[in-house]
Tab-separated table of C-alpha atoms in Angstrom:
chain	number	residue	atom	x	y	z
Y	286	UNK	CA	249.549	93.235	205.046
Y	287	UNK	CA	248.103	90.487	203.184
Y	288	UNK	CA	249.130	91.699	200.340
Y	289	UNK	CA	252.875	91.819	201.130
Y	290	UNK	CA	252.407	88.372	202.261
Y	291	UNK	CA	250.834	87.584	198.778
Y	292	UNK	CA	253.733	88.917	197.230
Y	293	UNK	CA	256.560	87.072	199.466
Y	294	UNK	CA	255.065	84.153	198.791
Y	295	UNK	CA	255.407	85.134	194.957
Y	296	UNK	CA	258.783	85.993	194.995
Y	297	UNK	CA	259.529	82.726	196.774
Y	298	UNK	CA	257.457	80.373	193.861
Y	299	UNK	CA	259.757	82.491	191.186
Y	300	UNK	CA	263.043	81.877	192.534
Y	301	UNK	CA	262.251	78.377	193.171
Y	302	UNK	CA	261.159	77.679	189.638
Y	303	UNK	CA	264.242	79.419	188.576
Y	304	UNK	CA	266.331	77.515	190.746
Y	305	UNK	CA	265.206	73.909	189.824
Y	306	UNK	CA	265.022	74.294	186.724
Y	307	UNK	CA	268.593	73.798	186.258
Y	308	UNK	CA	270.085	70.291	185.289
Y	309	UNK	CA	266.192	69.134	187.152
Y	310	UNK	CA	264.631	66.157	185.924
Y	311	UNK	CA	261.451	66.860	184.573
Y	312	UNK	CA	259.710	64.540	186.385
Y	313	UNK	CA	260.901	65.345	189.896
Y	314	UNK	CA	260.346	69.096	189.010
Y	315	UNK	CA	256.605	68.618	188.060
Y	316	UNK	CA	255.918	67.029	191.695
Y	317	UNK	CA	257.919	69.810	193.538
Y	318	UNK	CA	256.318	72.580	191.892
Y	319	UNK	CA	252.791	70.555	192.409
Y	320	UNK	CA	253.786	70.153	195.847
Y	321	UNK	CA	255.183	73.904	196.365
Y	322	UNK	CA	252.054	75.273	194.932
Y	323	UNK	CA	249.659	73.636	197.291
Y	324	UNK	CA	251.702	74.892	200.373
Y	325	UNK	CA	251.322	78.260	198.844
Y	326	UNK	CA	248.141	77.871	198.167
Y	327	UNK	CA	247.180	76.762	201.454
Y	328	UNK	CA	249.156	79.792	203.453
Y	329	UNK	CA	246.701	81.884	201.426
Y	330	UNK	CA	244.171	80.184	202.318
Y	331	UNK	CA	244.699	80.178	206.292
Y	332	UNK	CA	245.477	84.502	205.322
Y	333	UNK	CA	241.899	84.691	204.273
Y	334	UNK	CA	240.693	82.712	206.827
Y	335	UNK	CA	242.479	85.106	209.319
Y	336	UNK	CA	241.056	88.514	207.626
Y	337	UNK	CA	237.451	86.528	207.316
Y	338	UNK	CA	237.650	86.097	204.134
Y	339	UNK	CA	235.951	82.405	204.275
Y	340	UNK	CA	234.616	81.874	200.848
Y	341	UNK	CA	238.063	82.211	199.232
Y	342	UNK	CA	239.785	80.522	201.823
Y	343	UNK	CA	237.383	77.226	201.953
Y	344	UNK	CA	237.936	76.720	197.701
Y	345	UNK	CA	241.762	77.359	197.889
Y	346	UNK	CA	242.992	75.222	200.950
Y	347	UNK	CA	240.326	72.781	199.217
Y	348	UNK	CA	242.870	73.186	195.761
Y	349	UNK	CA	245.903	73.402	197.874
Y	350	UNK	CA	244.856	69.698	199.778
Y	351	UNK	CA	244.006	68.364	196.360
Y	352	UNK	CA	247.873	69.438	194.732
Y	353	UNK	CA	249.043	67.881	198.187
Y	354	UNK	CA	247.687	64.148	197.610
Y	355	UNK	CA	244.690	65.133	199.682
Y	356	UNK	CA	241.930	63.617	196.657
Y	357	UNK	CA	239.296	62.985	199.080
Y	358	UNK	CA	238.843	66.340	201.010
Y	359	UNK	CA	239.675	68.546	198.097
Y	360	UNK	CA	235.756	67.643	196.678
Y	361	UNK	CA	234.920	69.382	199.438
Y	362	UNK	CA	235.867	72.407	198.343
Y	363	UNK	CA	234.112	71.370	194.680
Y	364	UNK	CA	237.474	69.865	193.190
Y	365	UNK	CA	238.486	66.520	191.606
Y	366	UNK	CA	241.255	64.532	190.586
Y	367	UNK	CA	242.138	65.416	186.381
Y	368	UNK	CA	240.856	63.272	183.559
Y	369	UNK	CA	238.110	61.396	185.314
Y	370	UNK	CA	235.737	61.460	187.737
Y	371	UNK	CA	237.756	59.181	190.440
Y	372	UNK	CA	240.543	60.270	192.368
Y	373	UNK	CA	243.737	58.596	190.809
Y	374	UNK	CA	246.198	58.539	193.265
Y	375	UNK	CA	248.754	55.279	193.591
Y	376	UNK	CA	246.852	54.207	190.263
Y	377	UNK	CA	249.470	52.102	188.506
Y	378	UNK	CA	249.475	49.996	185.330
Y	379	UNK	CA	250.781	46.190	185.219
Y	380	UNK	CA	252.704	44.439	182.469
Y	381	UNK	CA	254.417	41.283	182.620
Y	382	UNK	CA	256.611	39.173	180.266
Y	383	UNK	CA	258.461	35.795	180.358
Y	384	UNK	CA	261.515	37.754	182.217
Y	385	UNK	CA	260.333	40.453	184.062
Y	386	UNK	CA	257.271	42.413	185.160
Y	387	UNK	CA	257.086	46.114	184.994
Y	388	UNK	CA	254.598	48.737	187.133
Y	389	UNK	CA	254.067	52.325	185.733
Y	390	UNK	CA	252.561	54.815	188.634
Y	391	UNK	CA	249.777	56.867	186.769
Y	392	UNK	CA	250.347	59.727	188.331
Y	393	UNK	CA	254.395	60.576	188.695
Y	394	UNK	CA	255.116	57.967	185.457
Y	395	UNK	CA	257.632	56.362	187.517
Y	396	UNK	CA	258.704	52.683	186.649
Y	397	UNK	CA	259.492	49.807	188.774
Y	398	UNK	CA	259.984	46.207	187.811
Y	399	UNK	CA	260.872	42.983	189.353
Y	400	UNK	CA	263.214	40.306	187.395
Y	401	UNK	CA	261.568	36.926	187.399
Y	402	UNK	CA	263.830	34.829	185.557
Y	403	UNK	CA	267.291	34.057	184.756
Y	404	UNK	CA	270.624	35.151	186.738
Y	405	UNK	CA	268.839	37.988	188.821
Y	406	UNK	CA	265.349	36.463	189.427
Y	407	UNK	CA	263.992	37.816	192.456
Y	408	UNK	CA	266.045	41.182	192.005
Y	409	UNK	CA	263.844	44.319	191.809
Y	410	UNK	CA	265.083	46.327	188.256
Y	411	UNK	CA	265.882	49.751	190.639
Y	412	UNK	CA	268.731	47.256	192.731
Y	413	UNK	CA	270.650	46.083	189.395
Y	414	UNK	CA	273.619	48.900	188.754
Y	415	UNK	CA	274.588	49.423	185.034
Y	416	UNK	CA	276.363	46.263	184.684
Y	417	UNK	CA	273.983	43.916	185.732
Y	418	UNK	CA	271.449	45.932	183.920
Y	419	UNK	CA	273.674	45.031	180.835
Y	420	UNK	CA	273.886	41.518	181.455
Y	421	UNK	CA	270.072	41.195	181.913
Y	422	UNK	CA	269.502	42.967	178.757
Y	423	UNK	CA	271.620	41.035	177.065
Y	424	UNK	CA	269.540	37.735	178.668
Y	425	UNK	CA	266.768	38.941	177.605
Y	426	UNK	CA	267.859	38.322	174.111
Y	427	UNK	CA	265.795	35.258	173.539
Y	428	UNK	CA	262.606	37.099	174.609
Y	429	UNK	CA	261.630	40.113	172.466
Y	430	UNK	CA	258.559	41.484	174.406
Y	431	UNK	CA	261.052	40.944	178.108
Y	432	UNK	CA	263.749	42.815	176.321
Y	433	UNK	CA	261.758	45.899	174.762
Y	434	UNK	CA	260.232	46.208	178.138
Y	435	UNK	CA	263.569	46.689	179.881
Y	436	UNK	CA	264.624	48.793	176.792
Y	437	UNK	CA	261.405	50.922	178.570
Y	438	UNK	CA	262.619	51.316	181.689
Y	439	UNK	CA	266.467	51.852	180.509
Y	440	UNK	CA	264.966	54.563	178.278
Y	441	UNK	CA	263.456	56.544	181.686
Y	442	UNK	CA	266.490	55.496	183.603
Y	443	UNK	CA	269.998	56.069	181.452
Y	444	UNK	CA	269.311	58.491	179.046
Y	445	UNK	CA	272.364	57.545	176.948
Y	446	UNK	CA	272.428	53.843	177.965
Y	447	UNK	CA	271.585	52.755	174.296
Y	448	UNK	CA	275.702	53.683	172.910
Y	449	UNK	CA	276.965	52.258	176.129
Y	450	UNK	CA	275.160	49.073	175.806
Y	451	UNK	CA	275.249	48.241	172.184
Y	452	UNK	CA	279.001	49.682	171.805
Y	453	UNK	CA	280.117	46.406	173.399
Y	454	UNK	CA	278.728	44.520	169.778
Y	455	UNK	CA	275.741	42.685	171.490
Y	456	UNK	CA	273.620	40.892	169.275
Y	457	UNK	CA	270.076	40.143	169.532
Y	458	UNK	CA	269.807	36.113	169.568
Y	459	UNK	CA	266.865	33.749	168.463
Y	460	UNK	CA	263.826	34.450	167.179
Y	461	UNK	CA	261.145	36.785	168.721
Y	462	UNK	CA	259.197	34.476	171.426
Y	463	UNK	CA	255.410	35.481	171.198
Y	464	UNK	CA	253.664	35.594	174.495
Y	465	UNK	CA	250.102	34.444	172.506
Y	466	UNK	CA	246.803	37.010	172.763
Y	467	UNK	CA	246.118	39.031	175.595
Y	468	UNK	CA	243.768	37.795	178.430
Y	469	UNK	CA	241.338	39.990	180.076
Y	470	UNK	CA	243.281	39.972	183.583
Y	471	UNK	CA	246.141	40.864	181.706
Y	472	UNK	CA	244.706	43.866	179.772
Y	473	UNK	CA	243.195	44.944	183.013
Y	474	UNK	CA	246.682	45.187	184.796
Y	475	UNK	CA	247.866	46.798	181.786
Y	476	UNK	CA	245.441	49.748	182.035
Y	477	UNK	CA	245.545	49.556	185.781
Y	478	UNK	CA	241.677	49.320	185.975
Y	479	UNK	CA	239.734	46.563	188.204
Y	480	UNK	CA	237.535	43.980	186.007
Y	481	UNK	CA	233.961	44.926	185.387
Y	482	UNK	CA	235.233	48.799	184.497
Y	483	UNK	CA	233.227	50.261	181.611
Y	484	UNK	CA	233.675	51.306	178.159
Y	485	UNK	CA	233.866	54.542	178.951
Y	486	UNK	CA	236.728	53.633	181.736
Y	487	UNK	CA	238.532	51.559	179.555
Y	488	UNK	CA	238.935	54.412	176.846
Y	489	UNK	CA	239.613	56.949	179.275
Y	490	UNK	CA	242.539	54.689	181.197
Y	491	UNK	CA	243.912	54.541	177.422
Y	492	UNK	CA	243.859	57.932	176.805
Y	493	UNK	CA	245.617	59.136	179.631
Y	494	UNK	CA	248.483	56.872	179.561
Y	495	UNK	CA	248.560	56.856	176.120
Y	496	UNK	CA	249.547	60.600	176.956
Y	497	UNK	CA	252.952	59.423	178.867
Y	498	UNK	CA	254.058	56.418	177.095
Y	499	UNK	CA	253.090	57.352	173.042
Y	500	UNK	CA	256.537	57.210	170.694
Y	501	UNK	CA	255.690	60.912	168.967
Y	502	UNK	CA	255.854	62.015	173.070
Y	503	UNK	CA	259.634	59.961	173.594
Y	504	UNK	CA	257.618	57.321	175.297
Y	505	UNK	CA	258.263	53.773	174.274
Y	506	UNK	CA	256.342	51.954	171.132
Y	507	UNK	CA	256.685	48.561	173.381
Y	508	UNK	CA	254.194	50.337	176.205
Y	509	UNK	CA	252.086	52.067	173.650
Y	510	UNK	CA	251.391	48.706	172.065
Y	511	UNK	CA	250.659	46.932	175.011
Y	512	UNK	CA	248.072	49.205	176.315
Y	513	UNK	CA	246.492	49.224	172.488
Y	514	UNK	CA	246.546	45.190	172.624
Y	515	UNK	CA	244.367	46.345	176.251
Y	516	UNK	CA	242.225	48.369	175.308
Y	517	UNK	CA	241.248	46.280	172.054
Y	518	UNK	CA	241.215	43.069	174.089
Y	519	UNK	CA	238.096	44.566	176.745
Y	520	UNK	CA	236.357	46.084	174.136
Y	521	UNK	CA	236.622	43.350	172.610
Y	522	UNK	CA	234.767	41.352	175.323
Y	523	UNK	CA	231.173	41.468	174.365
């Protein structure tokens, strides 16, 4: 019987893979199949609890918790969160420029930003529809780190919004406006880490969202620079 029930729950997994993986964003589909597998995983689990069968059952609802968002019981079962001995979850990464500030969620790569200057201040970046998205790129002309951030999060948003925009003959104005050197609170934000983290911390924060942001990987060379400028500027510290 278990067996059969091992097998529905198969078939299921399939056809739901097959299913969303047309016109599915990529990023949406990763967390869906994450969260689909731990529910699978955990109705196996409570099967081999049923028949007895206690030390599968303990590791794999222990696996299924931890593909849930459930970090902190799944060490029970002798599991941890990927790429570092902490639990990540609701990790996110801080940058912020003359115009607007931008956070990155570690763990879905998600992007929200806030404007804080100019005709939208005050306006969160998911609010502003494709024309006021426009105009604000277009503001941020005078700023060149404040526009190739919101060139960042137009890249993950509109996937074609770079003909759209720049078919209207917009011009970049003014001369790049450097922001000066890093601070140490700054670079902090940046790699989403709390002051006082370690070497080791630092390099491992840089190498895993170096991972979702790095040009050869369609990221954007804006975000890979900034968390370089981080990483340099805490290692730099002693």
């Amino acid at each position: 019987m278990i067996y059969l029930l091992l097998g529905i729950a198969a078939l299921v997994l399939f056809l739901f893979i097959a299913n969303s993986f047309v016109n599915a964003n990529p990023r949406d589909l990763a967390r869906q199949l994450r969260r689909l597998a731990g529910c699978v995983l955990m109705l196996v689990a409570v099967l081999f609890a049923i028949t007895g069968r206690f030390a599968f059952a303990i590791p794999l609802a222990a696996f299924g918790l931890s593909l849930l968002g459930w970090g902190g019981i799944s060490r029970l079962g002798g599991f941890s969160g990927a790429g570092s001995g902490q639990p990540s979850g609701g990790q996110r990464s801080r940058v912020r420029t003359a115009m607007v500030e931008m956070e990155l969620d570690h763990d879905s790569g998600d992007m929200t930003g806030t404007v804080l200057a100019g005709q939208f201040q005050g306006r969160t970046l998911q609010d502003l529809q494709p024309p006021d998205l426009h105009a604000l790129w277009q503001e941020a002309a005078v700023d060149e780190q404040s526009r190739a951030l919101i060139e960042a999060y137009l890249d993950r948003r509109f996937s074609g919004w770079r003909e759209d925009f720049e078919a209207d003959g917009a011009e970049r104005q003014g001369s790049p406006a450097g922001a000066g050197p890093m601070t140490q609170e700054e670079a902090y934000q940046v790699l989403g880490l709390s002051p006082g983290a370690r070497d080791a911390e630092i390099r491992a924060a840089h190498k895993r969202l170096m991972k979702g942001v790095h040009p050869d990987q369609g990221g954007s060379t804006f975000l890979a620079a900034k968390l370089n400028e981080a990483k340099d500027t805490l290692l730099r510290r002693h």
